[in-house]
GROMACS .gro file of C-alpha atoms in nm:
model
  348
    1MET     CA    1  -5.294   0.270  -6.164
    2SER     CA    2  -5.255   0.445  -6.456
    3ASN     CA    3  -4.942   0.670  -6.524
    4VAL     CA    4  -5.139   0.894  -6.769
    5VAL     CA    5  -5.205   1.269  -6.685
    6LYS     CA    6  -5.480   1.446  -6.846
    7PRO     CA    7  -5.512   1.825  -6.868
    8ALA     CA    8  -5.842   1.961  -6.659
    9ASP     CA    9  -6.111   1.932  -6.877
   10ARG     CA   10  -6.174   2.267  -6.902
   11TYR     CA   11  -5.806   2.257  -7.143
   12ALA     CA   12  -5.964   1.962  -7.362
   13GLY     CA   13  -5.946   2.031  -7.726
   14LEU     CA   14  -5.737   2.362  -7.649
   15ASP     CA   15  -5.468   2.401  -7.916
   16THR     CA   16  -5.182   2.649  -7.797
   17ARG     CA   17  -4.916   2.479  -8.046
   18PHE     CA   18  -4.983   2.736  -8.356
   19TRP     CA   19  -4.677   2.970  -8.235
   20ALA     CA   20  -4.432   2.680  -8.104
   21ASP     CA   21  -4.486   2.548  -8.452
   22ILE     CA   22  -4.372   2.906  -8.629
   23VAL     CA   23  -4.090   2.907  -8.394
   24HIS     CA   24  -3.911   2.596  -8.480
   25MET     CA   25  -3.982   2.609  -8.791
   26ALA     CA   26  -3.788   2.908  -8.845
   27GLU     CA   27  -3.517   2.748  -8.653
   28VAL     CA   28  -3.503   2.451  -8.843
   29ASN     CA   29  -3.490   2.660  -9.179
   30LYS     CA   30  -3.270   2.942  -9.022
   31ALA     CA   31  -3.566   3.169  -9.149
   32ILE     CA   32  -3.557   3.506  -9.111
   33ASN     CA   33  -3.885   3.525  -8.837
   34LEU     CA   34  -4.157   3.769  -8.965
   35GLY     CA   35  -4.374   3.574  -8.770
   36MET     CA   36  -4.303   3.714  -8.425
   37GLY     CA   37  -4.454   4.022  -8.282
   38MET     CA   38  -4.120   4.179  -8.169
   39PRO     CA   39  -3.840   4.345  -8.340
   40ASP     CA   40  -3.487   4.201  -8.432
   41PHE     CA   41  -3.323   4.529  -8.338
   42ASN     CA   42  -3.267   4.769  -8.050
   43ALA     CA   43  -3.589   4.960  -8.104
   44GLN     CA   44  -3.660   5.023  -7.695
   45PRO     CA   45  -3.561   5.361  -7.625
   46GLN     CA   46  -3.236   5.442  -7.401
   47SER     CA   47  -3.432   5.619  -7.148
   48ILE     CA   48  -3.626   5.288  -7.062
   49MET     CA   49  -3.297   5.087  -7.058
   50ASP     CA   50  -3.141   5.360  -6.851
   51ALA     CA   51  -3.434   5.318  -6.570
   52MET     CA   52  -3.442   4.973  -6.541
   53CYS     CA   53  -3.020   5.021  -6.452
   54ASP     CA   54  -3.092   5.264  -6.202
   55VAL     CA   55  -3.343   5.066  -6.043
   56LEU     CA   56  -3.184   4.774  -5.986
   57VAL     CA   57  -2.841   4.942  -5.912
   58ASP     CA   58  -2.948   5.262  -5.710
   59GLY     CA   59  -3.322   5.148  -5.633
   60HIS     CA   60  -3.461   5.135  -5.289
   61TYR     CA   61  -3.516   4.830  -5.092
   62SER     CA   62  -3.880   4.865  -5.142
   63LEU     CA   63  -3.890   4.830  -5.515
   64HIS     CA   64  -3.757   4.499  -5.508
   65GLN     CA   65  -4.035   4.381  -5.252
   66TYR     CA   66  -4.406   4.258  -5.345
   67THR     CA   67  -4.626   4.590  -5.447
   68LYS     CA   68  -4.991   4.643  -5.470
   69SER     CA   69  -5.211   4.373  -5.645
   70SER     CA   70  -5.386   4.641  -5.884
   71GLY     CA   71  -5.014   4.781  -5.942
   72HIS     CA   72  -4.755   4.996  -5.843
   73PRO     CA   73  -4.874   5.306  -5.730
   74ARG     CA   74  -4.589   5.498  -5.940
   75LEU     CA   75  -4.699   5.357  -6.263
   76VAL     CA   76  -5.085   5.337  -6.198
   77LYS     CA   77  -5.077   5.738  -6.160
   78VAL     CA   78  -4.874   5.843  -6.461
   79LEU     CA   79  -5.131   5.612  -6.660
   80ALA     CA   80  -5.369   5.754  -6.547
   81LYS     CA   81  -5.295   6.118  -6.660
   82LEU     CA   82  -5.163   5.947  -6.983
   83TYR     CA   83  -5.512   5.817  -7.058
   84SER     CA   84  -5.685   6.054  -6.954
   85HIS     CA   85  -5.526   6.249  -7.248
   86LEU     CA   86  -5.558   5.949  -7.500
   87LEU     CA   87  -5.934   5.861  -7.378
   88ASN     CA   88  -6.073   6.223  -7.342
   89ASN     CA   89  -6.220   6.091  -6.971
   90GLU     CA   90  -6.084   6.138  -6.638
   91VAL     CA   91  -5.885   5.793  -6.551
   92LYS     CA   92  -5.867   5.765  -6.146
   93ASP     CA   93  -5.597   5.515  -6.043
   94ASP     CA   94  -5.905   5.287  -5.922
   95ASN     CA   95  -6.000   5.234  -6.287
   96ILE     CA   96  -5.634   5.067  -6.382
   97LEU     CA   97  -5.532   4.717  -6.297
   98ILE     CA   98  -5.170   4.641  -6.410
   99THR     CA   99  -5.112   4.323  -6.546
  100LEU     CA  100  -4.847   4.042  -6.662
  101GLY     CA  101  -4.865   4.169  -7.033
  102ALA     CA  102  -5.174   4.258  -7.247
  103TYR     CA  103  -5.213   3.904  -7.257
  104GLN     CA  104  -5.321   3.841  -6.878
  105ALA     CA  105  -5.540   4.168  -6.919
  106ILE     CA  106  -5.717   3.962  -7.170
  107HIS     CA  107  -5.706   3.670  -6.959
  108CYS     CA  108  -5.878   3.864  -6.701
  109ALA     CA  109  -6.147   4.003  -6.863
  110LEU     CA  110  -6.287   3.675  -6.993
  111TYR     CA  111  -6.197   3.510  -6.671
  112GLY     CA  112  -6.355   3.740  -6.461
  113LEU     CA  113  -6.634   3.826  -6.669
  114ILE     CA  114  -6.772   3.513  -6.832
  115ASN     CA  115  -6.992   3.251  -6.655
  116HIS     CA  116  -7.004   2.900  -6.807
  117GLY     CA  117  -7.211   2.876  -7.144
  118ASP     CA  118  -7.174   3.249  -7.176
  119GLU     CA  119  -7.153   3.343  -7.535
  120VAL     CA  120  -6.845   3.588  -7.643
  121ILE     CA  121  -6.897   3.725  -7.981
  122ILE     CA  122  -6.571   3.729  -8.188
  123ILE     CA  123  -6.509   3.909  -8.516
  124ASP     CA  124  -6.299   3.767  -8.742
  125PRO     CA  125  -5.987   3.838  -8.814
  126ALA     CA  126  -5.943   3.772  -8.421
  127TYR     CA  127  -5.609   3.692  -8.241
  128ASP     CA  128  -5.634   3.344  -8.163
  129ALA     CA  129  -5.597   3.409  -7.760
  130TYR     CA  130  -5.945   3.467  -7.767
  131ALA     CA  131  -6.117   3.208  -7.847
  132THR     CA  132  -5.888   2.995  -7.629
  133ILE     CA  133  -5.910   3.169  -7.336
  134THR     CA  134  -6.292   3.211  -7.374
  135ARG     CA  135  -6.298   2.831  -7.402
  136ALA     CA  136  -6.072   2.760  -7.089
  137ALA     CA  137  -6.292   3.014  -6.904
  138GLY     CA  138  -6.612   2.810  -6.986
  139GLY     CA  139  -6.765   3.027  -7.244
  140VAL     CA  140  -6.875   2.988  -7.578
  141PRO     CA  141  -6.713   3.172  -7.894
  142VAL     CA  142  -6.942   3.298  -8.145
  143HIS     CA  143  -6.755   3.420  -8.449
  144THR     CA  144  -6.856   3.677  -8.698
  145ALA     CA  145  -6.642   3.764  -9.023
  146LEU     CA  146  -6.581   4.062  -9.158
  147LYS     CA  147  -6.584   4.092  -9.521
  148ARG     CA  148  -6.256   4.030  -9.705
  149THR     CA  149  -6.186   4.414  -9.797
  150ASP     CA  150  -6.288   4.510  -9.474
  151THR     CA  151  -6.102   4.264  -9.273
  152TYR     CA  152  -5.756   4.383  -9.428
  153ARG     CA  153  -5.849   4.735  -9.290
  154ASN     CA  154  -5.940   4.608  -8.921
  155GLU     CA  155  -5.654   4.353  -8.927
  156ASN     CA  156  -5.346   4.679  -8.984
  157ASN     CA  157  -5.604   4.961  -8.775
  158ASN     CA  158  -5.452   4.867  -8.399
  159ASP     CA  159  -5.372   5.160  -8.218
  160ILE     CA  160  -5.349   5.169  -7.859
  161THR     CA  161  -5.585   5.450  -7.761
  162GLY     CA  162  -5.879   5.225  -7.685
  163ALA     CA  163  -6.104   5.389  -7.991
  164ASP     CA  164  -6.420   5.212  -7.848
  165ALA     CA  165  -6.361   5.404  -7.498
  166LEU     CA  166  -6.364   5.730  -7.684
  167MET     CA  167  -6.727   5.645  -7.822
  168PRO     CA  168  -7.017   5.812  -7.575
  169GLY     CA  169  -7.106   5.631  -7.251
  170MET     CA  170  -6.859   5.359  -7.378
  171TYR     CA  171  -6.584   5.444  -7.131
  172GLU     CA  172  -6.787   5.249  -6.867
  173ARG     CA  173  -6.887   5.000  -7.093
  174THR     CA  174  -6.529   4.856  -7.228
  175VAL     CA  175  -6.182   4.758  -7.111
  176THR     CA  176  -5.894   4.930  -7.289
  177ILE     CA  177  -5.588   4.717  -7.285
  178GLY     CA  178  -5.243   4.850  -7.309
  179SER     CA  179  -4.903   4.689  -7.271
  180LEU     CA  180  -4.562   4.790  -7.218
  181GLY     CA  181  -4.421   4.562  -7.488
  182LYS     CA  182  -4.542   4.676  -7.744
  183ALA     CA  183  -4.536   5.062  -7.646
  184PHE     CA  184  -4.161   5.080  -7.574
  185ASN     CA  185  -4.082   4.728  -7.766
  186VAL     CA  186  -3.964   4.524  -7.449
  187THR     CA  187  -4.197   4.231  -7.534
  188GLY     CA  188  -3.985   4.057  -7.295
  189TRP     CA  189  -4.078   4.259  -6.971
  190ARG     CA  190  -4.449   4.139  -6.965
  191CYS     CA  191  -4.602   4.443  -6.823
  192GLY     CA  192  -4.935   4.542  -6.911
  193TRP     CA  193  -5.284   4.705  -6.780
  194ALA     CA  194  -5.631   4.706  -6.827
  195ILE     CA  195  -5.834   5.055  -6.789
  196THR     CA  196  -6.231   5.077  -6.729
  197GLY     CA  197  -6.466   5.328  -6.596
  198HIS     CA  198  -6.713   5.057  -6.433
  199PRO     CA  199  -6.618   4.952  -6.106
  200GLY     CA  200  -6.805   4.637  -6.117
  201ILE     CA  201  -6.603   4.558  -6.410
  202ARG     CA  202  -6.271   4.636  -6.250
  203HIS     CA  203  -6.337   4.457  -5.942
  204ALA     CA  204  -6.400   4.124  -6.164
  205LEU     CA  205  -6.068   4.176  -6.362
  206SER     CA  206  -5.922   4.200  -5.984
  207LEU     CA  207  -6.054   3.874  -5.858
  208ALA     CA  208  -5.896   3.677  -6.188
  209HIS     CA  209  -5.577   3.845  -6.126
  210VAL     CA  210  -5.526   3.790  -5.762
  211VAL     CA  211  -5.597   3.421  -5.791
  212SER     CA  212  -5.302   3.401  -6.070
  213VAL     CA  213  -5.027   3.612  -6.044
  214TYR     CA  214  -5.158   3.867  -5.739
  215CYS     CA  215  -4.890   4.129  -5.822
  216CYS     CA  216  -4.675   4.189  -6.129
  217PRO     CA  217  -4.274   4.234  -6.091
  218THR     CA  218  -4.222   4.588  -5.896
  219PRO     CA  219  -3.871   4.676  -6.070
  220ILE     CA  220  -4.024   4.659  -6.403
  221GLN     CA  221  -4.363   4.839  -6.293
  222GLU     CA  222  -4.098   5.122  -6.168
  223ALA     CA  223  -3.869   5.191  -6.470
  224ALA     CA  224  -4.190   5.190  -6.679
  225ALA     CA  225  -4.340   5.427  -6.468
  226ARG     CA  226  -4.029   5.654  -6.532
  227VAL     CA  227  -4.030   5.629  -6.887
  228PHE     CA  228  -4.394   5.711  -6.919
  229GLU     CA  229  -4.336   6.011  -6.720
  230ILE     CA  230  -4.066   6.131  -6.918
  231GLU     CA  231  -4.288   6.098  -7.266
  232LEU     CA  232  -4.584   6.278  -7.058
  233ASP     CA  233  -4.351   6.564  -6.991
  234LYS     CA  234  -4.280   6.592  -7.345
  235LEU     CA  235  -4.619   6.562  -7.437
  236GLN     CA  236  -4.765   6.845  -7.178
  237LEU     CA  237  -4.486   7.073  -7.269
  238ASN     CA  238  -4.600   7.011  -7.655
  239HIS     CA  239  -4.275   6.837  -7.758
  240VAL     CA  240  -4.460   6.625  -7.944
  241ASP     CA  241  -4.164   6.562  -8.215
  242CYS     CA  242  -3.929   6.486  -7.902
  243MET     CA  243  -4.162   6.168  -7.826
  244TYR     CA  244  -4.028   5.822  -7.870
  245TRP     CA  245  -4.333   5.703  -8.019
  246THR     CA  246  -4.362   5.983  -8.262
  247GLN     CA  247  -3.982   5.942  -8.356
  248LEU     CA  248  -4.059   5.537  -8.360
  249CYS     CA  249  -4.356   5.603  -8.617
  250ALA     CA  250  -4.104   5.786  -8.848
  251LEU     CA  251  -3.828   5.500  -8.854
  252MET     CA  252  -4.150   5.255  -8.900
  253GLY     CA  253  -4.310   5.431  -9.187
  254LYS     CA  254  -3.991   5.427  -9.359
  255LYS     CA  255  -3.984   5.020  -9.337
  256ARG     CA  256  -4.340   4.984  -9.415
  257THR     CA  257  -4.304   5.182  -9.759
  258LEU     CA  258  -4.002   4.936  -9.838
  259MET     CA  259  -4.167   4.624  -9.741
  260TYR     CA  260  -4.509   4.716  -9.922
  261ASP     CA  261  -4.296   4.810 -10.230
  262MET     CA  262  -4.048   4.475 -10.193
  263LEU     CA  263  -4.390   4.289 -10.162
  264THR     CA  264  -4.563   4.445 -10.460
  265ASP     CA  265  -4.249   4.372 -10.698
  266MET     CA  266  -4.294   4.017 -10.566
  267GLY     CA  267  -4.608   4.014 -10.760
  268LEU     CA  268  -4.803   4.001 -10.435
  269LYS     CA  269  -5.094   4.237 -10.333
  270PRO     CA  270  -4.989   4.391  -9.981
  271MET     CA  271  -5.228   4.611  -9.743
  272MET     CA  272  -5.054   4.927  -9.628
  273PRO     CA  273  -5.117   4.916  -9.241
  274GLU     CA  274  -5.301   5.266  -9.115
  275GLY     CA  275  -5.128   5.156  -8.757
  276SER     CA  276  -4.982   4.851  -8.718
  277TYR     CA  277  -4.644   4.692  -8.757
  278TYR     CA  278  -4.816   4.422  -8.930
  279MET     CA  279  -4.834   4.351  -9.287
  280VAL     CA  280  -5.117   4.146  -9.497
  281ALA     CA  281  -5.058   4.039  -9.812
  282ASP     CA  282  -5.254   3.841 -10.076
  283CYS     CA  283  -5.033   3.541 -10.229
  284GLN     CA  284  -5.303   3.358 -10.362
  285ALA     CA  285  -5.138   3.463 -10.776
  286LEU     CA  286  -4.786   3.286 -10.624
  287ILE     CA  287  -4.965   3.022 -10.466
  288ASP     CA  288  -5.166   2.908 -10.776
  289ARG     CA  289  -4.806   2.894 -10.969
  290LEU     CA  290  -4.613   2.693 -10.732
  291ASP     CA  291  -4.605   2.300 -10.706
  292LEU     CA  292  -4.666   2.261 -10.301
  293THR     CA  293  -4.675   1.881 -10.309
  294ALA     CA  294  -4.351   1.840 -10.112
  295TYR     CA  295  -4.485   2.071  -9.852
  296TYR     CA  296  -4.828   1.903  -9.792
  297ASP     CA  297  -5.014   2.026  -9.447
  298LYS     CA  298  -5.347   1.910  -9.362
  299ARG     CA  299  -5.432   2.286  -9.282
  300GLY     CA  300  -5.416   2.421  -9.636
  301LYS     CA  301  -5.287   2.601  -9.922
  302THR     CA  302  -5.194   2.896  -9.692
  303PHE     CA  303  -5.007   2.674  -9.445
  304GLU     CA  304  -4.819   2.518  -9.729
  305PHE     CA  305  -4.707   2.823  -9.878
  306VAL     CA  306  -4.575   2.899  -9.569
  307ARG     CA  307  -4.381   2.617  -9.494
  308TRP     CA  308  -4.248   2.659  -9.865
  309LEU     CA  309  -4.118   3.016  -9.791
  310SER     CA  310  -3.978   2.903  -9.431
  311ALA     CA  311  -3.750   2.634  -9.652
  312ARG     CA  312  -3.604   2.969  -9.847
  313GLY     CA  313  -3.530   3.141  -9.571
  314VAL     CA  314  -3.828   3.381  -9.491
  315GLN     CA  315  -4.082   3.277  -9.201
  316ALA     CA  316  -4.428   3.421  -9.246
  317VAL     CA  317  -4.787   3.358  -9.054
  318PRO     CA  318  -5.112   3.230  -9.264
  319LEU     CA  319  -5.382   3.446  -9.191
  320THR     CA  320  -5.632   3.131  -9.202
  321VAL     CA  321  -5.508   3.081  -8.771
  322PHE     CA  322  -5.707   3.425  -8.696
  323TYR     CA  323  -6.044   3.286  -8.813
  324SER     CA  324  -6.255   3.019  -8.676
  325THR     CA  325  -6.315   2.699  -8.878
  326ASP     CA  326  -6.660   2.793  -9.030
  327ASN     CA  327  -6.446   3.126  -9.178
  328LYS     CA  328  -6.080   3.020  -9.253
  329GLN     CA  329  -6.163   3.036  -9.637
  330LEU     CA  330  -6.171   3.397  -9.611
  331GLY     CA  331  -5.835   3.386  -9.437
  332GLU     CA  332  -5.678   3.167  -9.753
  333GLY     CA  333  -5.390   3.293  -9.973
  334ILE     CA  334  -5.292   3.553  -9.770
  335THR     CA  335  -5.047   3.580  -9.528
  336ASN     CA  336  -4.939   3.829  -9.202
  337GLU     CA  337  -4.577   3.985  -9.280
  338LEU     CA  338  -4.430   4.161  -8.947
  339GLY     CA  339  -4.154   4.323  -9.218
  340ALA     CA  340  -4.210   4.712  -9.030
  341ASN     CA  341  -4.037   4.573  -8.747
  342LYS     CA  342  -3.754   4.410  -8.852
  343GLY     CA  343  -3.427   4.552  -8.856
  344PHE     CA  344  -3.236   4.411  -9.173
  345TYR     CA  345  -3.510   4.557  -9.399
  346LEU     CA  346  -3.312   4.868  -9.417
  347GLY     CA  347  -2.995   4.723  -9.361
  348ARG     CA  348  -2.751   4.644  -9.079
   0.00000   0.00000   0.00000
């Protein structure tokens, strides 16, 4: 009898090691990690910390037990009000599913709607999980790539409002996914949501959710609901300048400008982000001047440059990982920097 245990066939050929490699590379080189989508300073609002403390210390016993599979009612209600405003549509409670982060919302959407052999169109550059989860669900990723100039714009124009759902007739044909981690800079809390105007789509996502995690942590959802209520009250009173996101944009805007200027002074060609803290930079001119022999990587010159950069104390991400094999040449020479959400750029 063999002692070898292999993953199920549906996971054959899937490679999920990239992000672990980036973390390991940064740790070995003691590099400042610009490769992870999270801040390295206290960017979360005090209100969400206070809300969590109140729930844990003074919360009703029910807040420490299971909640509804579709989502904690208080959080669902406030999200319905907020997204009714954002999507310019009536979002009802039963249009919302609370998930274990935005990642699980993507998982539920693909597992809930894809049958074996279904083709899924993915526009490169794309979050690498789209293709990975599609294959695991039995689907077939079909990649198409934007032109390089459009790529920069698309990569950085990343808002949380669900812009596609704002188009006429699209609310019932789309799934708008959001994340508490990115909304309030608490990525470790793992709370997200999926919103759709189509009851059949919502039901499909719910089935995938129930058979995976069933429900999400109640205390986190309760704390999230309380802080969303605070921000929604400010919006309804037209106190927009006092909202967390308004103040965060001002802070991140300064960091974005400083990062852009620094990369430009280095001779790189960064693209100014329009709605994300990711900054894409064309590093080809620098790569062409370097001897990267000692940093050989079979995945290409951009990976070699990332290794060279990490050895000098800065960890970036090669943009090629967000392209399919056939389109990787479009990402060569370009790196993804996350400097706008790192505290050290403005000094500590």
